[in-house]
Amino acid sequence: MRLGVLDIGSNTVHLLLVDAYAGAQPAAFASHKRPLALVRHLDEQGRITAEGQAQLIGFVREAHDVARDHGAEDLLAFATSAIREAANGREVLDAIAERTAVTLMELPGDREAAVTFFAARRWFGWGAGTILDLDIGGGSFEMAMGDDELPARNVSVPLGAGRLTRDWLPEDPPTTASVKALRAHIKDTLAPVVSSFADLGRPTLVAGTSKTFRSLARIAGAAPSGAGPYVRRTLDRHDLSLWAQRMSAMSAGDRVNLPGVSELRARQVLAGALVAEAAMLAFDVEQLHICPWALREGLILRRLDQLVITGVAPSEWRDENQRRLPKELRRPAVAAAFGEPSA
């Protein structure tokens, strides 16, 4: 069965098509994305501008056509903090529904943390024990912990790398005062949240998901993406602290020359490093493991679980000549991926 996941993030808009079957890990079929960076299309009132909306609607149409042309039978389309926290987020969702064939669902931050944790659990397995998962996005930072498939605690805070860069690091390179002020803000924001995890004990494994953690690990010496997903990649707090200090003195033009840093993320990688460092300090973590699966994979896996529960036979999924799935299974609300009824 070919599944599509359309992810409207703060930095990129991304369609991922996978071939997925019961009992097997999803195999990527095609990927289509664009560096839209919605956080740069906000006006002074925090509203997504007309230009930003036009670009977003254009990509959603384009992604729908790509999914259709490649035979996708199911499409999960969702938005995270970029639209969730925009002052006109609901208007933008309504405009997309009116002008495209896609219903884009808003994914709350705590649920984003839960499904990303679920992906990490599936990747590392039950043998990992209690997992603490950390995920730094463009607009928010998610934390989740537990020893089951879904976390015992899942929290989202507004500490995304793009948001912090825009609000706290306007200079390039940043001033010492700006970096110091941002460090204090991150610490103050994290303190009560991290304290709420204390009753869960210490994790057996700490995972870092998201492009930000992958980039930071690459900067610190981890294997490049070309080495494949099964290479063990870790990020040590000591190395992270050294690089955070170095990047504080660099311009975006200098950072783009670091391994694993794209031009799109060169400005915000410093803010991401400061959040990662503060979180590792607050949770007393010396080393974390990079997980190649995150939110998109979590949604796909939850969707597969739902199809098993609804009785769609695995043998039917593998039949290229099968009839199309019923309408209610072809276009579910994102909430259905969490075992909840569709809106």
Short mmCIF file of N, CA and C in Angstrom, two decimals, residues 40-213:
data_model
loop_
_atom_site.label_atom_id
_atom_site.label_comp_id
_atom_site.label_asym_id
_atom_site.label_seq_id
_atom_site.Cartn_x
_atom_site.Cartn_y
_atom_site.Cartn_z
N ARG A 40 9.28 32.93 8.14
CA ARG A 40 9.76 34.17 7.51
C ARG A 40 8.64 34.90 6.79
N HIS A 41 7.46 34.31 6.79
CA HIS A 41 6.31 34.93 6.13
C HIS A 41 5.27 35.37 7.16
N LEU A 42 5.74 35.83 8.30
CA LEU A 42 4.86 36.34 9.34
C LEU A 42 4.97 37.86 9.39
N ASP A 43 3.83 38.54 9.51
CA ASP A 43 3.87 39.99 9.64
C ASP A 43 4.03 40.37 11.12
N GLU A 44 3.96 41.65 11.43
CA GLU A 44 4.19 42.11 12.80
C GLU A 44 3.14 41.60 13.78
N GLN A 45 1.99 41.22 13.28
CA GLN A 45 0.92 40.68 14.14
C GLN A 45 0.98 39.15 14.25
N GLY A 46 2.01 38.57 13.67
CA GLY A 46 2.14 37.12 13.73
C GLY A 46 1.22 36.39 12.77
N ARG A 47 0.76 37.08 11.71
CA ARG A 47 -0.11 36.48 10.71
C ARG A 47 0.70 36.04 9.50
N ILE A 48 0.35 34.91 8.92
CA ILE A 48 1.00 34.48 7.68
C ILE A 48 0.55 35.40 6.57
N THR A 49 1.50 35.99 5.87
CA THR A 49 1.20 36.99 4.85
C THR A 49 0.50 36.36 3.64
N ALA A 50 -0.06 37.23 2.80
CA ALA A 50 -0.74 36.77 1.59
C ALA A 50 0.24 36.02 0.69
N GLU A 51 1.47 36.51 0.61
CA GLU A 51 2.48 35.84 -0.21
C GLU A 51 2.78 34.45 0.35
N GLY A 52 2.94 34.36 1.68
CA GLY A 52 3.20 33.06 2.29
C GLY A 52 2.06 32.09 2.07
N GLN A 53 0.82 32.58 2.17
CA GLN A 53 -0.34 31.72 1.94
C GLN A 53 -0.39 31.24 0.49
N ALA A 54 -0.08 32.13 -0.43
CA ALA A 54 -0.11 31.76 -1.84
C ALA A 54 0.92 30.67 -2.15
N GLN A 55 2.12 30.82 -1.58
CA GLN A 55 3.14 29.81 -1.81
C GLN A 55 2.76 28.48 -1.18
N LEU A 56 2.16 28.54 0.01
CA LEU A 56 1.75 27.32 0.69
C LEU A 56 0.65 26.61 -0.08
N ILE A 57 -0.36 27.33 -0.51
CA ILE A 57 -1.45 26.73 -1.27
C ILE A 57 -0.93 26.12 -2.57
N GLY A 58 -0.02 26.81 -3.21
CA GLY A 58 0.57 26.29 -4.44
C GLY A 58 1.28 24.97 -4.21
N PHE A 59 2.02 24.87 -3.11
CA PHE A 59 2.73 23.62 -2.85
C PHE A 59 1.77 22.50 -2.48
N VAL A 60 0.73 22.81 -1.69
CA VAL A 60 -0.24 21.77 -1.32
C VAL A 60 -0.89 21.19 -2.57
N ARG A 61 -1.26 22.05 -3.52
CA ARG A 61 -1.81 21.56 -4.78
C ARG A 61 -0.80 20.68 -5.51
N GLU A 62 0.42 21.14 -5.55
CA GLU A 62 1.48 20.40 -6.22
C GLU A 62 1.70 19.04 -5.56
N ALA A 63 1.72 19.02 -4.22
CA ALA A 63 1.92 17.78 -3.49
C ALA A 63 0.77 16.81 -3.72
N HIS A 64 -0.46 17.34 -3.76
CA HIS A 64 -1.62 16.49 -4.02
C HIS A 64 -1.49 15.82 -5.38
N ASP A 65 -1.05 16.59 -6.38
CA ASP A 65 -0.91 16.03 -7.72
C ASP A 65 0.18 14.97 -7.76
N VAL A 66 1.29 15.22 -7.06
CA VAL A 66 2.38 14.25 -7.03
C VAL A 66 1.91 12.95 -6.38
N ALA A 67 1.21 13.07 -5.24
CA ALA A 67 0.69 11.88 -4.56
C ALA A 67 -0.27 11.10 -5.45
N ARG A 68 -1.17 11.82 -6.12
CA ARG A 68 -2.13 11.17 -7.00
C ARG A 68 -1.43 10.48 -8.18
N ASP A 69 -0.49 11.19 -8.80
CA ASP A 69 0.18 10.65 -9.97
C ASP A 69 1.02 9.42 -9.65
N HIS A 70 1.47 9.31 -8.39
CA HIS A 70 2.29 8.16 -8.00
C HIS A 70 1.47 7.07 -7.30
N GLY A 71 0.15 7.17 -7.39
CA GLY A 71 -0.70 6.08 -6.92
C GLY A 71 -0.88 5.99 -5.42
N ALA A 72 -0.72 7.10 -4.70
CA ALA A 72 -0.96 7.06 -3.25
C ALA A 72 -2.43 6.78 -2.98
N GLU A 73 -2.71 5.87 -2.07
CA GLU A 73 -4.08 5.51 -1.72
C GLU A 73 -4.54 6.13 -0.41
N ASP A 74 -3.63 6.74 0.30
CA ASP A 74 -3.96 7.33 1.59
C ASP A 74 -3.05 8.53 1.78
N LEU A 75 -3.61 9.63 2.26
CA LEU A 75 -2.81 10.84 2.45
C LEU A 75 -3.12 11.44 3.82
N LEU A 76 -2.08 11.54 4.64
CA LEU A 76 -2.17 12.23 5.92
C LEU A 76 -1.53 13.61 5.73
N ALA A 77 -2.32 14.65 5.86
CA ALA A 77 -1.82 16.00 5.66
C ALA A 77 -1.96 16.77 6.97
N PHE A 78 -0.86 17.29 7.48
CA PHE A 78 -0.91 17.94 8.79
C PHE A 78 0.01 19.14 8.85
N ALA A 79 -0.29 20.02 9.81
CA ALA A 79 0.52 21.21 10.04
C ALA A 79 0.94 21.24 11.50
N THR A 80 2.14 21.73 11.74
CA THR A 80 2.66 21.82 13.11
C THR A 80 2.66 23.28 13.56
N SER A 81 3.69 23.69 14.27
CA SER A 81 3.65 25.00 14.94
C SER A 81 3.57 26.19 14.01
N ALA A 82 4.07 26.08 12.78
CA ALA A 82 4.08 27.23 11.87
C ALA A 82 2.67 27.78 11.66
N ILE A 83 1.70 26.89 11.50
CA ILE A 83 0.31 27.31 11.33
C ILE A 83 -0.42 27.30 12.66
N ARG A 84 -0.08 26.35 13.53
CA ARG A 84 -0.75 26.22 14.82
C ARG A 84 -0.69 27.52 15.62
N GLU A 85 0.43 28.22 15.55
CA GLU A 85 0.61 29.40 16.39
C GLU A 85 0.52 30.71 15.62
N ALA A 86 0.23 30.63 14.33
CA ALA A 86 0.03 31.86 13.56
C ALA A 86 -1.29 32.50 13.98
N ALA A 87 -1.33 33.82 14.02
CA ALA A 87 -2.53 34.53 14.45
C ALA A 87 -3.72 34.24 13.54
N ASN A 88 -3.45 33.93 12.28
CA ASN A 88 -4.52 33.62 11.33
C ASN A 88 -4.46 32.16 10.88
N GLY A 89 -3.97 31.29 11.75
CA GLY A 89 -3.80 29.89 11.39
C GLY A 89 -5.07 29.23 10.91
N ARG A 90 -6.18 29.46 11.61
CA ARG A 90 -7.46 28.85 11.22
C ARG A 90 -7.90 29.35 9.85
N GLU A 91 -7.70 30.64 9.57
CA GLU A 91 -8.06 31.18 8.26
C GLU A 91 -7.24 30.50 7.16
N VAL A 92 -5.96 30.27 7.44
CA VAL A 92 -5.09 29.63 6.45
C VAL A 92 -5.55 28.20 6.18
N LEU A 93 -5.90 27.47 7.23
CA LEU A 93 -6.39 26.11 7.05
C LEU A 93 -7.68 26.10 6.23
N ASP A 94 -8.56 27.05 6.50
CA ASP A 94 -9.81 27.13 5.75
C ASP A 94 -9.55 27.45 4.28
N ALA A 95 -8.59 28.34 4.02
CA ALA A 95 -8.27 28.72 2.65
C ALA A 95 -7.70 27.53 1.88
N ILE A 96 -6.87 26.73 2.54
CA ILE A 96 -6.30 25.54 1.90
C ILE A 96 -7.41 24.55 1.56
N ALA A 97 -8.35 24.37 2.49
CA ALA A 97 -9.45 23.43 2.25
C ALA A 97 -10.33 23.89 1.09
N GLU A 98 -10.51 25.21 0.95
CA GLU A 98 -11.37 25.75 -0.10
C GLU A 98 -10.71 25.72 -1.47
N ARG A 99 -9.40 25.87 -1.51
CA ARG A 99 -8.72 26.06 -2.79
C ARG A 99 -7.89 24.87 -3.25
N THR A 100 -7.87 23.80 -2.47
CA THR A 100 -7.16 22.58 -2.87
C THR A 100 -8.05 21.38 -2.59
N ALA A 101 -7.57 20.21 -2.97
CA ALA A 101 -8.30 18.97 -2.70
C ALA A 101 -7.83 18.33 -1.40
N VAL A 102 -7.13 19.08 -0.56
CA VAL A 102 -6.53 18.53 0.65
C VAL A 102 -7.10 19.21 1.88
N THR A 103 -7.48 18.41 2.87
CA THR A 103 -7.87 18.94 4.18
C THR A 103 -6.66 18.84 5.10
N LEU A 104 -6.10 19.98 5.43
CA LEU A 104 -4.90 20.03 6.26
C LEU A 104 -5.31 20.11 7.72
N MET A 105 -4.84 19.16 8.51
CA MET A 105 -5.22 19.10 9.91
C MET A 105 -4.14 19.71 10.80
N GLU A 106 -4.58 20.41 11.83
CA GLU A 106 -3.66 21.02 12.79
C GLU A 106 -3.28 19.99 13.85
N LEU A 107 -1.98 19.80 14.03
CA LEU A 107 -1.49 18.81 14.99
C LEU A 107 -1.00 19.52 16.24
N PRO A 108 -1.65 19.35 17.39
CA PRO A 108 -1.22 20.01 18.63
C PRO A 108 0.20 19.58 19.03
N GLY A 109 0.89 20.46 19.74
CA GLY A 109 2.27 20.19 20.10
C GLY A 109 2.47 18.96 20.96
N ASP A 110 1.58 18.74 21.95
CA ASP A 110 1.76 17.57 22.80
C ASP A 110 1.55 16.28 22.03
N ARG A 111 0.63 16.31 21.05
CA ARG A 111 0.41 15.13 20.23
C ARG A 111 1.56 14.91 19.27
N GLU A 112 2.14 15.99 18.79
CA GLU A 112 3.34 15.90 17.96
C GLU A 112 4.45 15.20 18.73
N ALA A 113 4.61 15.56 20.01
CA ALA A 113 5.62 14.92 20.84
C ALA A 113 5.33 13.44 21.02
N ALA A 114 4.06 13.09 21.18
CA ALA A 114 3.68 11.69 21.41
C ALA A 114 3.96 10.82 20.20
N VAL A 115 3.58 11.29 19.02
CA VAL A 115 3.76 10.45 17.84
C VAL A 115 5.23 10.37 17.43
N THR A 116 6.01 11.40 17.70
CA THR A 116 7.44 11.34 17.44
C THR A 116 8.10 10.34 18.38
N PHE A 117 7.68 10.35 19.64
CA PHE A 117 8.16 9.34 20.59
C PHE A 117 7.83 7.94 20.09
N PHE A 118 6.62 7.75 19.57
CA PHE A 118 6.20 6.45 19.05
C PHE A 118 7.14 5.97 17.95
N ALA A 119 7.54 6.88 17.07
CA ALA A 119 8.48 6.53 16.00
C ALA A 119 9.82 6.09 16.59
N ALA A 120 10.30 6.81 17.60
CA ALA A 120 11.57 6.45 18.23
C ALA A 120 11.47 5.08 18.90
N ARG A 121 10.34 4.81 19.54
CA ARG A 121 10.15 3.50 20.18
C ARG A 121 10.22 2.38 19.15
N ARG A 122 9.54 2.57 18.02
CA ARG A 122 9.56 1.54 16.99
C ARG A 122 10.97 1.36 16.42
N TRP A 123 11.71 2.45 16.33
CA TRP A 123 13.07 2.35 15.77
C TRP A 123 14.00 1.61 16.74
N PHE A 124 14.01 2.00 17.99
CA PHE A 124 14.95 1.42 18.95
C PHE A 124 14.45 0.12 19.57
N GLY A 125 13.13 -0.10 19.59
CA GLY A 125 12.59 -1.35 20.09
C GLY A 125 12.39 -1.37 21.59
N TRP A 126 11.78 -2.46 22.06
CA TRP A 126 11.51 -2.60 23.48
C TRP A 126 12.78 -2.72 24.30
N GLY A 127 13.84 -3.22 23.70
CA GLY A 127 15.09 -3.39 24.43
C GLY A 127 15.72 -2.08 24.87
N ALA A 128 15.23 -0.97 24.33
CA ALA A 128 15.77 0.34 24.72
C ALA A 128 15.31 0.75 26.11
N GLY A 129 14.29 0.07 26.65
CA GLY A 129 13.81 0.43 27.98
C GLY A 129 13.07 1.75 27.97
N THR A 130 13.29 2.56 29.00
CA THR A 130 12.62 3.86 29.09
C THR A 130 13.33 4.86 28.19
N ILE A 131 12.59 5.42 27.26
CA ILE A 131 13.16 6.37 26.29
C ILE A 131 12.75 7.80 26.64
N LEU A 132 13.71 8.70 26.56
CA LEU A 132 13.44 10.14 26.57
C LEU A 132 13.73 10.63 25.16
N ASP A 133 12.73 11.18 24.50
CA ASP A 133 12.91 11.67 23.14
C ASP A 133 12.86 13.19 23.12
N LEU A 134 13.83 13.79 22.44
CA LEU A 134 13.91 15.25 22.30
C LEU A 134 13.85 15.59 20.82
N ASP A 135 13.02 16.55 20.45
CA ASP A 135 12.82 16.89 19.05
C ASP A 135 12.74 18.42 18.91
N ILE A 136 13.71 19.00 18.20
CA ILE A 136 13.75 20.45 18.00
C ILE A 136 13.27 20.78 16.61
N GLY A 137 12.15 21.46 16.51
CA GLY A 137 11.63 21.90 15.22
C GLY A 137 11.94 23.35 14.97
N GLY A 138 11.31 23.91 13.95
CA GLY A 138 11.52 25.32 13.66
C GLY A 138 10.78 26.24 14.60
N GLY A 139 9.59 25.80 15.06
CA GLY A 139 8.79 26.65 15.92
C GLY A 139 8.65 26.19 17.35
N SER A 140 8.89 24.89 17.59
CA SER A 140 8.68 24.35 18.94
C SER A 140 9.68 23.24 19.24
N PHE A 141 9.74 22.90 20.51
CA PHE A 141 10.64 21.86 21.02
C PHE A 141 9.78 20.86 21.78
N GLU A 142 9.83 19.60 21.34
CA GLU A 142 9.02 18.56 21.96
C GLU A 142 9.87 17.62 22.80
N MET A 143 9.31 17.23 23.95
CA MET A 143 9.95 16.27 24.86
C MET A 143 8.92 15.21 25.24
N ALA A 144 9.33 13.95 25.24
CA ALA A 144 8.42 12.87 25.61
C ALA A 144 9.24 11.74 26.24
N MET A 145 8.61 11.07 27.21
CA MET A 145 9.33 10.01 27.93
C MET A 145 8.36 8.92 28.37
N GLY A 146 8.83 7.69 28.35
CA GLY A 146 8.02 6.58 28.81
C GLY A 146 8.65 5.25 28.47
N ASP A 147 8.03 4.18 28.94
CA ASP A 147 8.55 2.85 28.65
C ASP A 147 7.55 2.00 27.85
N ASP A 148 6.48 2.64 27.34
CA ASP A 148 5.53 1.95 26.48
C ASP A 148 5.66 2.48 25.06
N GLU A 149 4.70 2.13 24.17
CA GLU A 149 4.78 2.63 22.80
C GLU A 149 4.41 4.10 22.72
N LEU A 150 3.50 4.53 23.57
CA LEU A 150 3.19 5.94 23.68
C LEU A 150 3.71 6.45 25.02
N PRO A 151 4.12 7.70 25.10
CA PRO A 151 4.83 8.19 26.28
C PRO A 151 3.93 8.38 27.50
N ALA A 152 4.57 8.33 28.66
CA ALA A 152 3.87 8.65 29.90
C ALA A 152 3.72 10.16 30.05
N ARG A 153 4.62 10.90 29.43
CA ARG A 153 4.55 12.37 29.48
C ARG A 153 5.04 12.93 28.16
N ASN A 154 4.31 13.88 27.61
CA ASN A 154 4.69 14.49 26.33
C ASN A 154 4.34 15.97 26.36
N VAL A 155 5.33 16.79 26.09
CA VAL A 155 5.20 18.24 26.27
C VAL A 155 5.81 18.97 25.08
N SER A 156 5.24 20.11 24.73
CA SER A 156 5.78 20.97 23.69
C SER A 156 5.95 22.38 24.25
N VAL A 157 7.09 23.00 23.97
CA VAL A 157 7.35 24.37 24.40
C VAL A 157 7.80 25.20 23.20
N PRO A 158 7.58 26.51 23.21
CA PRO A 158 7.92 27.36 22.06
C PRO A 158 9.41 27.70 21.98
N LEU A 159 10.22 26.66 21.83
CA LEU A 159 11.67 26.85 21.74
C LEU A 159 12.21 26.28 20.44
N GLY A 160 11.49 26.51 19.35
CA GLY A 160 11.97 26.08 18.05
C GLY A 160 13.15 26.93 17.58
N ALA A 161 14.03 26.32 16.79
CA ALA A 161 15.25 27.02 16.37
C ALA A 161 14.96 28.24 15.50
N GLY A 162 13.98 28.12 14.61
CA GLY A 162 13.65 29.26 13.76
C GLY A 162 13.02 30.39 14.53
N ARG A 163 12.11 30.07 15.43
CA ARG A 163 11.44 31.07 16.26
C ARG A 163 12.46 31.83 17.11
N LEU A 164 13.36 31.11 17.77
CA LEU A 164 14.33 31.75 18.65
C LEU A 164 15.31 32.63 17.88
N THR A 165 15.69 32.18 16.70
CA THR A 165 16.60 32.98 15.88
C THR A 165 15.93 34.30 15.50
N ARG A 166 14.67 34.23 15.09
CA ARG A 166 13.94 35.42 14.68
C ARG A 166 13.75 36.40 15.85
N ASP A 167 13.42 35.86 17.03
CA ASP A 167 13.05 36.70 18.16
C ASP A 167 14.23 37.14 19.02
N TRP A 168 15.32 36.35 19.04
CA TRP A 168 16.40 36.61 19.99
C TRP A 168 17.77 36.85 19.34
N LEU A 169 17.95 36.40 18.11
CA LEU A 169 19.27 36.54 17.47
C LEU A 169 19.14 37.27 16.13
N PRO A 170 18.73 38.53 16.14
CA PRO A 170 18.54 39.25 14.87
C PRO A 170 19.84 39.60 14.16
N GLU A 171 20.95 39.68 14.91
CA GLU A 171 22.21 40.06 14.28
C GLU A 171 22.89 38.85 13.66
N ASP A 172 23.74 39.12 12.67
CA ASP A 172 24.52 38.05 12.04
C ASP A 172 25.94 38.54 11.78
N PRO A 173 26.92 38.08 12.55
CA PRO A 173 26.81 37.11 13.65
C PRO A 173 26.14 37.73 14.88
N PRO A 174 25.65 36.88 15.77
CA PRO A 174 24.94 37.40 16.95
C PRO A 174 25.89 38.07 17.92
N THR A 175 25.37 38.99 18.70
CA THR A 175 26.18 39.63 19.73
C THR A 175 26.28 38.71 20.94
N THR A 176 27.31 38.94 21.73
CA THR A 176 27.48 38.16 22.96
C THR A 176 26.29 38.35 23.89
N ALA A 177 25.78 39.57 23.95
CA ALA A 177 24.63 39.85 24.82
C ALA A 177 23.39 39.09 24.37
N SER A 178 23.17 39.01 23.05
CA SER A 178 22.00 38.30 22.53
C SER A 178 22.07 36.81 22.87
N VAL A 179 23.24 36.23 22.69
CA VAL A 179 23.40 34.81 22.98
C VAL A 179 23.20 34.55 24.47
N LYS A 180 23.74 35.43 25.31
CA LYS A 180 23.58 35.27 26.75
C LYS A 180 22.10 35.37 27.15
N ALA A 181 21.40 36.33 26.58
CA ALA A 181 19.98 36.50 26.89
C ALA A 181 19.17 35.29 26.43
N LEU A 182 19.50 34.75 25.26
CA LEU A 182 18.79 33.58 24.77
C LEU A 182 19.05 32.36 25.64
N ARG A 183 20.28 32.18 26.06
CA ARG A 183 20.59 31.07 26.97
C ARG A 183 19.73 31.16 28.24
N ALA A 184 19.60 32.34 28.78
CA ALA A 184 18.81 32.51 30.01
C ALA A 184 17.33 32.21 29.75
N HIS A 185 16.83 32.67 28.61
CA HIS A 185 15.42 32.42 28.25
C HIS A 185 15.15 30.92 28.11
N ILE A 186 16.03 30.22 27.43
CA ILE A 186 15.86 28.77 27.25
C ILE A 186 15.88 28.05 28.59
N LYS A 187 16.83 28.42 29.43
CA LYS A 187 16.94 27.78 30.75
C LYS A 187 15.68 28.01 31.58
N ASP A 188 15.20 29.24 31.59
CA ASP A 188 14.00 29.56 32.38
C ASP A 188 12.76 28.84 31.85
N THR A 189 12.66 28.70 30.54
CA THR A 189 11.51 28.02 29.93
C THR A 189 11.54 26.52 30.22
N LEU A 190 12.72 25.94 30.18
CA LEU A 190 12.84 24.49 30.36
C LEU A 190 12.71 24.04 31.81
N ALA A 191 13.11 24.88 32.75
CA ALA A 191 13.20 24.46 34.16
C ALA A 191 11.92 23.81 34.68
N PRO A 192 10.75 24.45 34.60
CA PRO A 192 9.55 23.82 35.15
C PRO A 192 9.11 22.59 34.36
N VAL A 193 9.38 22.58 33.06
CA VAL A 193 8.98 21.44 32.23
C VAL A 193 9.82 20.21 32.58
N VAL A 194 11.11 20.40 32.66
CA VAL A 194 11.99 19.28 33.00
C VAL A 194 11.67 18.75 34.39
N SER A 195 11.34 19.63 35.31
CA SER A 195 10.97 19.19 36.67
C SER A 195 9.75 18.28 36.65
N SER A 196 8.85 18.49 35.71
CA SER A 196 7.64 17.67 35.64
C SER A 196 7.93 16.24 35.21
N PHE A 197 9.13 15.97 34.70
CA PHE A 197 9.51 14.63 34.29
C PHE A 197 10.19 13.85 35.42
N ALA A 198 10.47 14.52 36.54
CA ALA A 198 11.29 13.93 37.60
C ALA A 198 10.71 12.62 38.14
N ASP A 199 9.39 12.53 38.25
CA ASP A 199 8.79 11.33 38.83
C ASP A 199 8.89 10.11 37.93
N LEU A 200 9.31 10.30 36.67
CA LEU A 200 9.45 9.17 35.75
C LEU A 200 10.79 8.47 35.88
N GLY A 201 11.69 9.01 36.69
CA GLY A 201 13.00 8.40 36.87
C GLY A 201 13.94 8.75 35.73
N ARG A 202 15.05 8.03 35.65
CA ARG A 202 16.04 8.29 34.62
C ARG A 202 15.77 7.40 33.40
N PRO A 203 15.92 7.94 32.21
CA PRO A 203 15.70 7.13 31.01
C PRO A 203 16.85 6.15 30.80
N THR A 204 16.54 5.06 30.14
CA THR A 204 17.57 4.09 29.75
C THR A 204 18.29 4.57 28.50
N LEU A 205 17.54 5.24 27.61
CA LEU A 205 18.11 5.74 26.36
C LEU A 205 17.51 7.11 26.07
N VAL A 206 18.35 8.03 25.63
CA VAL A 206 17.91 9.36 25.22
C VAL A 206 18.07 9.47 23.72
N ALA A 207 16.98 9.82 23.03
CA ALA A 207 17.00 9.91 21.58
C ALA A 207 16.84 11.36 21.14
N GLY A 208 17.50 11.69 20.04
CA GLY A 208 17.33 13.00 19.43
C GLY A 208 16.77 12.81 18.04
N THR A 209 15.58 13.35 17.80
CA THR A 209 14.97 13.28 16.48
C THR A 209 14.97 14.68 15.88
N SER A 210 14.66 14.79 14.62
CA SER A 210 14.57 16.05 13.88
C SER A 210 15.88 16.36 13.17
N LYS A 211 15.74 17.18 12.12
CA LYS A 211 16.88 17.60 11.32
C LYS A 211 17.91 18.36 12.16
N THR A 212 17.46 19.13 13.14
CA THR A 212 18.39 19.89 13.96
C THR A 212 19.37 18.98 14.67
N PHE A 213 18.88 17.93 15.31
CA PHE A 213 19.78 17.02 16.01
C PHE A 213 20.70 16.28 15.03
#
